[in-house]
CSV table of C-alpha atoms in Angstrom, one decimal:
chain,number,residue,atom,x,y,z
A,4,MET,CA,-3.5,-38.5,66.9
A,5,SER,CA,-6.0,-35.7,67.6
A,6,LEU,CA,-7.6,-33.5,65.0
A,7,SER,CA,-8.5,-29.9,65.7
A,8,ALA,CA,-10.9,-27.8,63.7
A,9,ARG,CA,-9.7,-24.6,62.3
A,10,ARG,CA,-12.0,-21.8,61.1
A,11,VAL,CA,-10.8,-20.2,57.8
A,12,THR,CA,-12.2,-16.8,56.9
A,13,LEU,CA,-12.4,-16.1,53.2
A,14,PRO,CA,-12.1,-12.6,51.9
A,15,ALA,CA,-15.3,-11.0,50.7
A,16,ILE,CA,-15.8,-11.1,46.9
A,17,THR,CA,-17.3,-8.0,45.4
A,18,PRO,CA,-19.2,-8.8,42.1
A,19,ILE,CA,-18.3,-6.6,39.2
A,20,VAL,CA,-21.3,-5.3,37.4
A,21,LEU,CA,-20.9,-3.7,34.0
A,22,GLN,CA,-22.7,-0.4,33.7
A,23,LYS,CA,-25.4,-0.2,31.0
A,24,ARG,CA,-25.4,2.7,28.6
A,25,VAL,CA,-27.9,3.9,26.0
A,26,ILE,CA,-26.5,4.9,22.6
A,27,LYS,CA,-28.4,6.3,19.6
A,28,VAL,CA,-27.6,4.8,16.2
A,29,TYR,CA,-28.7,6.4,12.9
A,30,SER,CA,-29.4,4.9,9.5
A,31,GLU,CA,-28.9,6.5,6.1
A,32,ASP,CA,-32.5,7.8,6.0
A,33,GLU,CA,-31.9,9.6,9.3
A,34,THR,CA,-34.1,7.3,11.3
A,35,SER,CA,-32.6,6.3,14.6
A,36,ARG,CA,-32.8,3.7,17.3
A,37,ALA,CA,-31.8,3.9,21.0
A,38,VAL,CA,-30.0,0.7,22.2
A,39,GLU,CA,-29.0,-0.2,25.7
A,40,VAL,CA,-25.6,-1.7,25.7
A,41,PRO,CA,-22.9,-2.7,28.2
A,42,SER,CA,-20.0,-0.2,28.7
A,43,ASP,CA,-17.4,-2.6,27.2
A,44,ILE,CA,-19.3,-3.3,24.0
A,45,THR,CA,-17.3,-3.2,20.7
A,46,ALA,CA,-18.4,-1.9,17.3
A,47,ARG,CA,-18.7,-5.4,16.0
A,48,ASP,CA,-21.1,-6.3,18.9
A,49,VAL,CA,-23.2,-3.2,18.2
A,50,CYS,CA,-23.5,-4.3,14.5
A,51,GLN,CA,-24.4,-7.8,15.5
A,52,LEU,CA,-27.1,-6.5,17.9
A,53,LEU,CA,-28.7,-4.3,15.2
A,54,ILE,CA,-28.5,-7.1,12.7
A,55,LEU,CA,-30.4,-9.4,15.0
A,56,LYS,CA,-33.0,-6.8,16.1
A,57,ASN,CA,-33.8,-5.9,12.5
A,58,HIS,CA,-33.5,-9.4,11.1
A,59,TYR,CA,-30.9,-8.4,8.5
A,60,ILE,CA,-28.6,-10.8,6.7
A,61,ASP,CA,-25.1,-10.7,8.1
A,62,ASP,CA,-22.8,-10.6,5.0
A,63,HIS,CA,-19.8,-9.1,7.0
A,64,SER,CA,-20.3,-5.7,5.4
A,65,TRP,CA,-22.4,-4.0,8.2
A,66,THR,CA,-20.3,-1.2,9.7
A,67,LEU,CA,-20.5,1.4,12.4
A,68,PHE,CA,-19.4,4.9,11.4
A,69,GLU,CA,-18.3,7.9,13.5
A,70,HIS,CA,-19.8,11.0,11.8
A,71,LEU,CA,-18.5,14.5,12.7
A,72,PRO,CA,-20.7,17.0,10.8
A,73,HIS,CA,-19.2,20.2,12.2
A,74,ILE,CA,-15.9,19.5,10.5
A,75,GLY,CA,-17.1,17.4,7.7
A,76,LEU,CA,-15.3,14.2,8.7
A,77,GLU,CA,-16.2,10.5,9.0
A,78,ARG,CA,-14.4,7.3,9.8
A,79,THR,CA,-15.1,3.6,10.1
A,80,ILE,CA,-15.1,2.4,13.7
A,81,GLU,CA,-13.1,-0.8,13.5
A,82,ASP,CA,-14.7,-4.0,14.8
A,83,HIS,CA,-12.4,-4.3,17.9
A,84,GLU,CA,-12.9,-0.7,19.1
A,85,LEU,CA,-14.9,0.1,22.3
A,86,VAL,CA,-17.8,2.3,21.3
A,87,MET,CA,-17.9,4.1,24.7
A,88,GLU,CA,-14.3,5.2,24.2
A,89,VAL,CA,-15.2,6.7,20.9
A,90,LEU,CA,-18.2,8.6,22.5
A,91,SER,CA,-16.0,9.8,25.4
A,92,ASN,CA,-14.0,11.9,22.9
A,93,TRP,CA,-17.1,13.8,21.8
A,94,GLY,CA,-17.8,17.3,23.0
A,95,MET,CA,-21.1,18.0,24.8
A,96,GLU,CA,-22.3,20.6,22.2
A,97,GLU,CA,-21.1,18.7,19.2
A,98,GLU,CA,-23.8,17.1,17.0
A,99,ASN,CA,-21.8,13.9,16.3
A,100,LYS,CA,-23.6,10.7,15.3
A,101,LEU,CA,-23.1,7.0,15.0
A,102,TYR,CA,-24.3,5.6,11.7
A,103,PHE,CA,-25.0,2.0,10.9
A,104,ARG,CA,-24.8,1.0,7.2
A,105,LYS,CA,-23.1,-1.3,4.8
A,106,ASN,CA,-19.6,-0.8,3.7
A,107,TYR,CA,-18.7,-3.3,1.0
A,108,ALA,CA,-15.1,-2.0,0.9
A,109,LYS,CA,-14.6,-2.8,4.6
A,110,TYR,CA,-12.1,-5.7,4.0
A,111,GLU,CA,-11.2,-4.9,0.3
A,112,PHE,CA,-7.6,-4.2,1.3
A,113,PHE,CA,-7.2,-8.0,2.0
A,114,LYS,CA,-9.5,-9.3,-0.7
A,115,ASN,CA,-8.1,-7.2,-3.6
A,116,PRO,CA,-4.7,-5.8,-2.6
A,117,MET,CA,-3.8,-5.0,-6.2
A,118,TYR,CA,-6.0,-1.9,-5.9
A,119,PHE,CA,-3.8,-0.5,-3.0
A,120,PHE,CA,-0.4,-1.3,-4.5
A,121,PRO,CA,-0.2,0.3,-8.0
A,122,GLU,CA,3.0,-0.8,-9.7
A,123,HIS,CA,4.3,2.7,-10.4
A,124,MET,CA,3.8,3.7,-6.7
A,125,VAL,CA,5.6,0.7,-5.0
A,126,SER,CA,9.3,0.1,-4.4
A,127,PHE,CA,11.3,-2.3,-2.3
A,128,ALA,CA,14.3,-1.8,0.0
A,129,THR,CA,16.1,-4.7,-1.6
A,130,GLU,CA,16.3,-6.1,-5.1
A,131,THR,CA,13.7,-8.7,-6.0
A,132,ASN,CA,13.9,-11.4,-8.6
A,133,GLY,CA,11.0,-11.2,-11.1
A,134,GLU,CA,7.6,-9.8,-10.5
A,135,ILE,CA,5.9,-9.8,-7.1
A,136,SER,CA,2.2,-10.5,-6.9
A,137,PRO,CA,-0.1,-8.2,-4.9
A,138,THR,CA,-0.7,-11.1,-2.5
A,139,GLN,CA,3.0,-11.4,-1.8
A,140,ILE,CA,3.2,-7.6,-1.3
A,141,LEU,CA,0.4,-7.9,1.2
A,142,GLN,CA,2.2,-10.6,3.1
A,143,MET,CA,5.3,-8.4,3.2
A,144,PHE,CA,3.2,-5.5,4.3
A,145,LEU,CA,1.8,-7.5,7.3
A,146,SER,CA,4.6,-9.6,8.5
A,147,SER,CA,8.0,-9.1,6.9
A,148,SER,CA,10.8,-6.8,7.7
A,149,THR,CA,11.1,-6.1,3.9
A,150,TYR,CA,8.4,-3.5,4.0
A,151,PRO,CA,7.3,-2.1,0.6
A,152,GLU,CA,7.5,1.7,0.2
A,153,ILE,CA,4.5,3.4,-1.3
A,154,HIS,CA,5.2,6.8,-2.8
A,155,GLY,CA,3.2,9.4,-4.8
A,156,PHE,CA,1.9,13.0,-4.8
A,157,LEU,CA,-0.6,14.3,-2.3
A,158,HIS,CA,-2.1,17.7,-1.8
A,159,ALA,CA,-1.3,19.2,1.6
A,160,LYS,CA,-2.0,22.5,3.3
A,161,GLU,CA,0.3,24.0,6.0
A,162,GLN,CA,-1.3,25.2,9.2
A,163,GLY,CA,-2.4,28.8,9.0
A,164,LYS,CA,-2.2,28.9,5.2
A,165,LYS,CA,-5.1,28.9,2.6
A,166,SER,CA,-3.4,27.4,-0.4
A,167,TRP,CA,-2.8,23.7,-1.0
A,168,LYS,CA,0.5,22.4,-2.4
A,169,LYS,CA,1.2,19.2,-4.3
A,170,ILE,CA,3.9,17.4,-2.4
A,171,TYR,CA,5.8,14.1,-2.9
A,172,PHE,CA,5.0,11.7,0.0
A,173,LEU,CA,6.5,8.4,1.0
A,174,LEU,CA,4.8,5.8,3.2
A,175,ARG,CA,7.2,3.6,5.2
A,176,ARG,CA,6.9,1.3,8.2
A,177,SER,CA,8.2,4.1,10.4
A,178,GLY,CA,5.6,6.6,9.2
A,179,LEU,CA,4.7,9.1,6.5
A,180,TYR,CA,7.4,11.4,5.1
A,181,PHE,CA,7.4,14.1,2.5
A,182,SER,CA,10.2,15.4,0.3
A,183,THR,CA,11.3,19.0,0.6
A,184,LYS,CA,13.0,18.8,-2.9
A,185,GLY,CA,10.8,17.4,-5.7
A,186,THR,CA,10.8,13.6,-5.7
A,187,SER,CA,14.1,13.2,-3.9
A,188,LYS,CA,14.3,10.3,-1.5
A,189,GLU,CA,17.6,11.3,0.1
A,190,PRO,CA,17.5,11.4,3.9
A,191,ARG,CA,18.4,15.1,4.0
A,192,HIS,CA,15.4,16.0,1.9
A,193,LEU,CA,12.9,13.8,3.8
A,194,GLN,CA,10.8,15.3,6.6
A,195,PHE,CA,8.7,13.3,9.0
A,196,PHE,CA,5.0,14.0,8.7
A,197,SER,CA,3.1,11.5,10.8
A,198,GLU,CA,3.1,8.0,12.3
A,199,PHE,CA,0.0,5.8,12.4
A,200,GLY,CA,0.6,3.5,15.4
A,201,ASN,CA,-2.4,4.9,17.4
A,202,SER,CA,-3.9,7.3,14.9
A,203,ASP,CA,-7.5,7.5,13.7
A,204,ILE,CA,-7.6,8.8,10.2
A,205,TYR,CA,-10.8,10.3,9.0
A,206,VAL,CA,-12.2,10.6,5.5
A,207,SER,CA,-13.3,14.1,4.3
A,208,LEU,CA,-16.9,14.3,3.3
A,209,ALA,CA,-16.8,17.8,1.9
A,210,GLY,CA,-13.2,18.7,1.4
A,211,LYS,CA,-13.8,21.2,-1.3
A,212,LYS,CA,-16.6,23.0,0.5
A,213,LYS,CA,-15.3,23.1,4.0
A,214,HIS,CA,-11.5,23.2,3.6
A,215,GLY,CA,-11.0,24.5,0.0
A,216,ALA,CA,-9.3,21.3,-1.0
A,217,PRO,CA,-8.6,20.5,-4.7
A,218,THR,CA,-10.5,17.1,-4.3
A,219,ASN,CA,-13.1,15.5,-2.0
A,220,TYR,CA,-11.2,12.2,-1.9
A,221,GLY,CA,-8.4,10.9,0.3
A,222,PHE,CA,-6.9,7.7,1.7
A,223,CYS,CA,-7.1,6.1,5.1
A,224,PHE,CA,-4.4,4.1,7.0
A,225,LYS,CA,-5.9,2.1,9.9
A,226,TYR,CA,-5.0,-0.4,12.5
A,227,GLY,CA,-2.7,-2.7,10.5
A,228,MET,CA,-2.5,-6.2,12.0
A,229,GLN,CA,-5.5,-5.7,14.3
A,230,LEU,CA,-7.6,-4.9,11.2
A,231,TYR,CA,-6.3,-8.0,9.6
A,232,GLN,CA,-7.4,-10.1,12.6
A,233,ASN,CA,-10.9,-8.6,12.4
A,234,TYR,CA,-11.0,-9.7,8.7
A,235,MET,CA,-9.8,-13.3,9.5
A,236,HIS,CA,-12.1,-13.8,12.4
A,237,PRO,CA,-15.4,-12.0,11.7
A,238,TYR,CA,-17.4,-13.9,14.3
A,239,GLN,CA,-15.1,-13.6,17.3
A,240,GLY,CA,-16.9,-11.2,19.7
A,241,ARG,CA,-18.7,-11.2,23.1
A,242,SER,CA,-19.9,-14.8,22.5
A,243,GLY,CA,-16.3,-16.0,23.2
A,244,CYS,CA,-16.0,-18.1,20.1
A,245,SER,CA,-12.6,-19.6,19.7
A,246,SER,CA,-10.6,-18.3,16.7
A,247,GLN,CA,-9.4,-21.8,16.0
A,248,SER,CA,-13.0,-23.0,15.2
A,249,ILE,CA,-13.6,-20.1,12.8
A,250,SER,CA,-12.5,-20.2,9.2
A,251,PRO,CA,-11.6,-16.9,7.4
A,252,MET,CA,-14.1,-15.2,5.2
A,253,ARG,CA,-13.9,-16.3,1.6
A,254,SER,CA,-15.3,-14.4,-1.4
A,255,ILE,CA,-16.9,-16.5,-4.2
A,256,SER,CA,-14.9,-16.2,-7.4
A,257,GLU,CA,-16.9,-15.6,-10.5
A,258,ASN,CA,-14.8,-18.4,-12.1
A,259,SER,CA,-16.3,-20.8,-9.6
A,260,LEU,CA,-19.9,-20.2,-10.9
A,261,VAL,CA,-20.9,-22.3,-13.9
A,262,ALA,CA,-24.0,-22.6,-16.1
A,263,MET,CA,-25.8,-26.0,-15.8
A,264,ASP,CA,-28.3,-27.8,-18.0
A,265,PHE,CA,-30.8,-30.0,-16.1
A,266,SER,CA,-33.2,-30.6,-19.0
A,267,GLY,CA,-31.9,-34.1,-19.9
A,268,GLN,CA,-31.6,-37.3,-17.9
A,269,LYS,CA,-28.1,-36.2,-16.8
A,270,SER,CA,-27.0,-32.7,-15.8
A,271,ARG,CA,-24.2,-31.1,-17.8
A,272,VAL,CA,-22.0,-28.0,-17.6
A,273,ILE,CA,-22.7,-25.5,-20.4
A,274,GLU,CA,-19.2,-24.5,-21.6
A,275,ASN,CA,-20.2,-22.5,-24.6
A,276,PRO,CA,-20.7,-18.8,-23.5
A,277,THR,CA,-23.2,-18.1,-26.2
A,278,GLU,CA,-25.3,-21.1,-25.2
A,279,ALA,CA,-25.1,-20.2,-21.6
A,280,LEU,CA,-26.3,-16.6,-22.3
A,281,SER,CA,-29.2,-18.0,-24.4
A,282,VAL,CA,-30.2,-20.4,-21.7
A,283,ALA,CA,-30.1,-17.6,-19.1
A,284,VAL,CA,-32.3,-15.3,-21.1
A,285,GLU,CA,-34.8,-18.1,-21.9
A,286,GLU,CA,-34.9,-19.2,-18.2
A,287,GLY,CA,-35.4,-15.6,-17.1
A,288,LEU,CA,-38.3,-15.0,-19.5
A,289,ALA,CA,-40.0,-18.3,-18.5
A,290,TRP,CA,-39.7,-17.4,-14.8
A,291,ARG,CA,-41.1,-13.9,-15.4
A,292,LYS,CA,-44.0,-15.3,-17.4
A,293,LYS,CA,-44.9,-17.6,-14.5
A,294,GLY,CA,-44.8,-14.7,-12.1
A,295,CYS,CA,-47.1,-12.6,-14.3
A,296,LEU,CA,-49.5,-15.5,-14.7
A,297,ARG,CA,-49.7,-15.8,-10.9
A,298,LEU,CA,-50.5,-12.1,-10.6
A,299,ALA,CA,-53.3,-12.5,-13.3
A,300,THR,CA,-54.7,-15.6,-11.7
A,301,HIS,CA,-55.1,-14.1,-8.2
A,302,GLY,CA,-56.0,-10.6,-9.4
A,303,SER,CA,-59.1,-9.0,-10.9
A,304,PRO,CA,-60.6,-9.9,-14.3
A,305,THR,CA,-58.8,-6.8,-15.6
A,306,ALA,CA,-55.4,-8.0,-14.4
A,307,SER,CA,-54.2,-8.7,-18.0
A,308,SER,CA,-54.9,-5.2,-19.1
A,309,GLN,CA,-53.1,-3.9,-16.0
A,310,SER,CA,-50.0,-6.1,-16.4
A,311,SER,CA,-48.1,-3.4,-18.2
A,312,ALA,CA,-48.8,-0.9,-15.4
A,313,THR,CA,-47.9,-3.5,-12.8
A,314,ASN,CA,-44.5,-4.2,-14.5
A,315,MET,CA,-43.8,-0.5,-14.7
A,316,ALA,CA,-44.3,0.0,-10.9
A,317,ILE,CA,-43.2,-3.3,-9.4
A,318,HIS,CA,-39.6,-2.2,-9.1
A,319,ARG,CA,-40.4,0.5,-6.6
A,320,SER,CA,-40.6,-2.1,-3.8
A,321,GLN,CA,-37.1,-3.3,-4.4
A,322,PRO,CA,-34.3,-2.2,-2.1
A,323,TRP,CA,-32.0,-1.4,-5.0
A,324,PHE,CA,-34.4,1.1,-6.5
A,325,HIS,CA,-34.1,4.8,-5.5
A,326,HIS,CA,-36.9,7.0,-6.6
A,327,LYS,CA,-36.0,10.5,-7.8
A,328,ILE,CA,-32.5,10.9,-6.6
A,329,SER,CA,-29.9,12.9,-8.4
A,330,ARG,CA,-26.7,11.6,-10.1
A,331,ASP,CA,-24.6,13.2,-7.4
A,332,GLU,CA,-26.7,11.6,-4.6
A,333,ALA,CA,-26.4,8.2,-6.3
A,334,GLN,CA,-22.6,8.6,-6.4
A,335,ARG,CA,-22.5,9.6,-2.8
A,336,LEU,CA,-24.5,6.5,-1.7
A,337,ILE,CA,-22.2,4.2,-3.7
A,338,ILE,CA,-19.1,5.8,-2.3
A,339,GLN,CA,-20.4,5.5,1.2
A,340,GLN,CA,-21.1,1.8,0.8
A,341,GLY,CA,-17.8,1.1,-0.9
A,342,LEU,CA,-16.2,1.4,-4.3
A,343,VAL,CA,-16.2,-2.4,-4.8
A,344,ASP,CA,-16.8,-3.9,-8.2
A,345,GLY,CA,-20.5,-4.6,-8.7
A,346,VAL,CA,-22.0,-2.2,-6.1
A,347,PHE,CA,-25.1,-0.8,-7.8
A,348,LEU,CA,-28.4,1.0,-7.6
A,349,VAL,CA,-31.2,1.8,-10.1
A,350,ARG,CA,-32.8,5.3,-10.2
A,351,ASP,CA,-35.1,7.5,-12.2
A,352,SER,CA,-33.4,9.5,-15.0
A,353,GLN,CA,-33.3,13.2,-14.4
A,354,SER,CA,-32.8,14.1,-18.1
A,355,ASN,CA,-35.5,11.8,-19.4
A,356,PRO,CA,-38.5,11.1,-17.2
A,357,LYS,CA,-39.4,7.9,-19.1
A,358,THR,CA,-36.1,6.2,-18.6
A,359,PHE,CA,-34.1,4.8,-15.8
A,360,VAL,CA,-30.4,4.7,-14.9
A,361,LEU,CA,-28.2,1.9,-13.6
A,362,SER,CA,-25.4,3.4,-11.5
A,363,MET,CA,-22.6,1.0,-10.6
A,364,SER,CA,-19.0,0.8,-9.3
A,365,HIS,CA,-16.2,-0.8,-11.3
A,366,GLY,CA,-12.4,-0.3,-11.1
A,367,GLN,CA,-13.0,2.2,-8.2
A,368,LYS,CA,-15.0,4.4,-10.5
A,369,ILE,CA,-18.7,5.0,-10.8
A,370,LYS,CA,-20.4,4.4,-14.1
A,371,HIS,CA,-23.9,5.2,-15.3
A,372,PHE,CA,-25.9,3.2,-17.9
A,373,GLN,CA,-29.2,4.4,-19.3
A,374,ILE,CA,-32.1,1.9,-19.3
A,375,ILE,CA,-34.1,2.7,-22.4
A,376,PRO,CA,-37.8,1.7,-22.9
A,377,VAL,CA,-38.5,-0.2,-26.1
A,378,GLU,CA,-42.1,-0.9,-27.5
A,379,ASP,CA,-42.8,-4.0,-29.5
A,380,ASP,CA,-46.4,-5.1,-30.5
A,381,GLY,CA,-47.9,-2.9,-27.9
A,382,GLU,CA,-45.7,-4.2,-25.1
A,383,LEU,CA,-43.1,-2.2,-23.3
A,384,PHE,CA,-39.6,-3.6,-22.6
A,385,HIS,CA,-36.5,-2.3,-20.9
A,386,THR,CA,-33.0,-2.6,-22.4
A,387,LEU,CA,-29.4,-1.6,-21.8
A,388,ASP,CA,-28.0,-2.7,-25.2
A,389,ASP,CA,-30.3,-0.9,-27.7
A,390,GLY,CA,-32.9,-3.6,-27.7
A,391,HIS,CA,-30.7,-6.7,-28.2
A,392,THR,CA,-31.6,-8.0,-24.8
A,393,ARG,CA,-35.1,-7.0,-23.6
A,394,PHE,CA,-36.8,-7.3,-20.2
A,395,THR,CA,-40.4,-7.0,-19.2
A,396,ASP,CA,-39.6,-5.1,-16.0
A,397,LEU,CA,-36.6,-3.8,-14.1
A,398,ILE,CA,-36.6,-6.7,-11.7
A,399,GLN,CA,-35.9,-9.1,-14.5
A,400,LEU,CA,-33.2,-6.8,-15.9
A,401,VAL,CA,-31.4,-6.7,-12.5
A,402,GLU,CA,-31.7,-10.4,-12.0
A,403,PHE,CA,-30.2,-11.1,-15.4
A,404,TYR,CA,-27.2,-8.8,-14.9
A,405,GLN,CA,-26.6,-10.4,-11.5
A,406,LEU,CA,-26.0,-13.7,-13.3
A,407,ASN,CA,-24.5,-12.3,-16.6
A,408,LYS,CA,-22.0,-9.6,-17.3
A,409,GLY,CA,-23.5,-8.8,-20.7
A,410,VAL,CA,-22.7,-5.2,-21.8
A,411,LEU,CA,-21.7,-4.2,-18.3
A,412,PRO,CA,-18.0,-4.1,-17.1
A,413,CYS,CA,-18.9,-6.7,-14.4
A,414,LYS,CA,-21.9,-8.5,-12.9
A,415,LEU,CA,-24.1,-6.7,-10.4
A,416,LYS,CA,-23.2,-8.0,-6.9
A,417,HIS,CA,-24.2,-5.7,-4.0
A,418,TYR,CA,-27.2,-3.5,-4.1
A,419,CYS,CA,-27.0,-0.1,-2.5
A,420,ALA,CA,-29.9,0.3,-0.2
A,421,ARG,CA,-31.1,2.8,2.4
A,422,ILE,CA,-32.1,0.8,5.5
A,423,ALA,CA,-34.3,2.0,8.3
A,424,LEU,CA,-33.7,1.1,12.0
């Protein structure tokens, strides 16, 4: 048997090189940073890149926003979206921007669905036995053919007209409809308004000013199941991590946090709320005294006399403190970073220069609490409850209410900060 050699010619392989682009990303204080990125980069990857470059903590709330100032609109760029595709839709002369900031309400739809399905606005195609929990409604919303119908009034303006009308709308799986006759749901009275399969819905930033709208607020309906996948797999990006090896994000319930006493030979859980509050105050005061003692030890001989001045100014270095901003500006910052329970900031009071204000979000509303100075034996304290609970400085006050609800509607959870790139 003879063997003959055969020459095989392989086709030439052309390597594919992804083109690099430079994008400019802005922060809330209008500082910007130019970043070189591949053309197929997603919004999630841009956020991860900026988090790493600036040494921020990744708490899954960092978000990329598309800002369109000429028409007063803004939207969240979802994690899976290609950033270059977003930029390709911008006009050459438009002053559009990409913003990088926190959005604590980013996945609130999945964490607290009860806020999005008010009982008086939800109905079902078939009869249901007993009450349905918000979690069950969410599961139906995502996967079941028994889709809940959400209905209510919205203000709408017809094209070419100046006036706004209050119209009854219905959100169904097939799209958004409005009734031409009051609150009638009969097919002959329903008119198709829009479908959301491939739509980008923007939030109005100045609806009253730019469009004469009766309110500045609206709602947003985004990518459905894809958004849910982003929530379940927050780390899956360019690194190629397998979704099977990643567990979904979990929020820590307040009920899972307990007060502990380690003073004895054995630790114990403090079950009495009054005792827990007393221990928390005592521990906070002891910690703060140690901090002041360290300042006095390493400072000048006059450090003790200057301790009051130090306590008065030490809060200015904290990311949650905003010097000389108005009530409206505080509300805008909190709304931008998400109306989630516990989002807060501390600011100077405009009405009383000697006091401060704690602005926070609860129940999708913004509430303001005045921090009043109280003097006792020549020492100045801060209080939220008419002097019942006193703090030597604002840092101690904030730390206490991060651990204890006290007189507030909920604990302080997420501080509202202006970051610089």
